[in-house]
C-alpha positions in Angstrom: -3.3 -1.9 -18.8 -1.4 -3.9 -16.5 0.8 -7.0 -17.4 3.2 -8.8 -15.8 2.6 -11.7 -13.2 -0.9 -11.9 -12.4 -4.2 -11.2 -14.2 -7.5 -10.5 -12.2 -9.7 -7.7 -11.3 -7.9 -4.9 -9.3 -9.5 -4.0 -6.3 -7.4 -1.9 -3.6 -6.2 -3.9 -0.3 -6.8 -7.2 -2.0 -4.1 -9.3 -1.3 -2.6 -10.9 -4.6 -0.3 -13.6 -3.4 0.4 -16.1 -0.8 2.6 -15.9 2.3 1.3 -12.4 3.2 2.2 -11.3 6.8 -0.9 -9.7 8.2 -1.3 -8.2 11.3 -3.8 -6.5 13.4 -4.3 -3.2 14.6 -6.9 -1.3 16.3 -8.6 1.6 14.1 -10.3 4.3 16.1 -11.6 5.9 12.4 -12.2 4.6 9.2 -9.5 4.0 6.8 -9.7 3.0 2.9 -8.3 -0.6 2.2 -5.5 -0.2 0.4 -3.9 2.9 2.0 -0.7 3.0 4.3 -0.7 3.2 8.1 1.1 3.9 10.7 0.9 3.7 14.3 -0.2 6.5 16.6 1.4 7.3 20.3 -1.3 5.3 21.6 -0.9 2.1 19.1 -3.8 2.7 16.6 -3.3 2.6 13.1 -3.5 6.2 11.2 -3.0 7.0 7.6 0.4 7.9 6.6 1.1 11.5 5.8 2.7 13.4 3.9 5.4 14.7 6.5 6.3 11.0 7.8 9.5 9.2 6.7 10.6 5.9 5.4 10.3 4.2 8.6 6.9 5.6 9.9 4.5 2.8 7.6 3.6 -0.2 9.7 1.8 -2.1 6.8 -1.3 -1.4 3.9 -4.8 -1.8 5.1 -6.2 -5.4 4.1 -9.7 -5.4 1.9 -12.4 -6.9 4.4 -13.8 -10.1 2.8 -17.3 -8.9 1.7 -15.8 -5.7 0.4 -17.0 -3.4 3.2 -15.6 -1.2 6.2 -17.3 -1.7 9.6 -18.3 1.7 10.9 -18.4 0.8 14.5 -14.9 2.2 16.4 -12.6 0.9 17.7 -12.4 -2.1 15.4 -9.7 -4.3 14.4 -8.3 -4.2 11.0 -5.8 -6.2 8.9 -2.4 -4.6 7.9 -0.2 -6.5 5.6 3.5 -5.7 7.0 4.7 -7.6 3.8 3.7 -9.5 1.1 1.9 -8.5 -2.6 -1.1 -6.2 -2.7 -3.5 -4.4 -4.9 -3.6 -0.5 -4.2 -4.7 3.0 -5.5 -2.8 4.3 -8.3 -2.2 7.8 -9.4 -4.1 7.8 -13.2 -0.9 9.8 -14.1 1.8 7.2 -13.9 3.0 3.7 -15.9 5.1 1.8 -13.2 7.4 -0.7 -14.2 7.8 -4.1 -12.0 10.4 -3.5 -9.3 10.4 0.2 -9.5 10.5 1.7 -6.0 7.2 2.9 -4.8 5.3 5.6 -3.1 2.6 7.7 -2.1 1.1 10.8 -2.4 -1.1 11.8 0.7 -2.7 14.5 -0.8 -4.2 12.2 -2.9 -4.5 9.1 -1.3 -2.8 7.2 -4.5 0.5 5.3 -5.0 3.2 6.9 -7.5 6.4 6.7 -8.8 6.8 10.1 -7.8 10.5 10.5 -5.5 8.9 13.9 -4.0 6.2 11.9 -2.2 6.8 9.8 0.7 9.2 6.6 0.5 7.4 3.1 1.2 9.5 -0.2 1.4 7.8 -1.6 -1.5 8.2 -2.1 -5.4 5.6 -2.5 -8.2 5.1 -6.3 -8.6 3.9 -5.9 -12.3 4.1 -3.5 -15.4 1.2 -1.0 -15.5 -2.2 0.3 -13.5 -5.8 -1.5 -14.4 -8.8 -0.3 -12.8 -7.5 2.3 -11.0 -5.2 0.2 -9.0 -1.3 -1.1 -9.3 -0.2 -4.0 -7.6 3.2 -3.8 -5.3 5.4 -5.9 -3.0 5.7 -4.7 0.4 9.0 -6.0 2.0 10.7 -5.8 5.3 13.7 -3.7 3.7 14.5 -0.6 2.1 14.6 -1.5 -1.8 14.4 2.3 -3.1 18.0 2.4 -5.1 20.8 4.6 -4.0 22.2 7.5 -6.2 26.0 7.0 -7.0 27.8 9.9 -5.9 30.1 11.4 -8.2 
């Protein structure tokens, strides 16, 4: 169960908060709301996977506001580039607000797994509900350093 900051139903790419930055990006393919992009040599937006970096994501794909994906490509789609945001969660995990996030390709899910890739985002609130954890995308790197010895 998730507590923390906010209490509604959770529904992946539905955007929690206001003073979101939302953008807009040509999709050439269908892409789950919810899920991290990033843009392609010729400017579309593509899933993130799991060989990219830090620095590859562009943004999470917004929820459309009746809930559905149009199947017609190209078609414009909202990206938040920062801001708060419902998305997938892996079943396995219990975040913790401001833990560093990120996500497992393979899956299609958001962890708190380090092996997966890095996104510049922390969990806004303690826990998963309905599948779904909410997180804070930002502009800057917020995954903590390791002192070295």
């Amino acid at each position: 169960m998730q507590n923390g900051y906010i209490e509604q139903n959770m529904i992946a790419g539905f955007v929690t908060r206001g003073g979101a930055d939302i953008k807009s990006i040509t999709a050439t393919a269908a892409i789950g709301a919810g899920l991290p992009v990033k843009q392609d040599s010729d400017g579309n937006a593509t899933l993130l996977e799991s060989t990219d970096g830090l620095d590859a994501m562009i943004g999470i794909v917004v929820r459309y506001h009746d809930g559905w994906t149009l199947q017609v490509f190209p078609q414009e789609i909202g990206v938040l580039s920062t801001g708060y945001i419902q998305v997938p969660a892996a079943a396995s995990i219990t975040p913790k607000r401001n833990q560093a996030v990120y996500y497992d390709a393979t899956n299609n899910v958001f962890t708190t797994d380090n092996t997966k890739v890095p996104i510049r985002a922390v969990f806004a609130a303690n826990g998963i509900a309905d599948g779904c954890a909410e997180i804070q995308v930002t502009q800057q790197v917020v995954i903590p350093v390791k002192a070295s010895s």
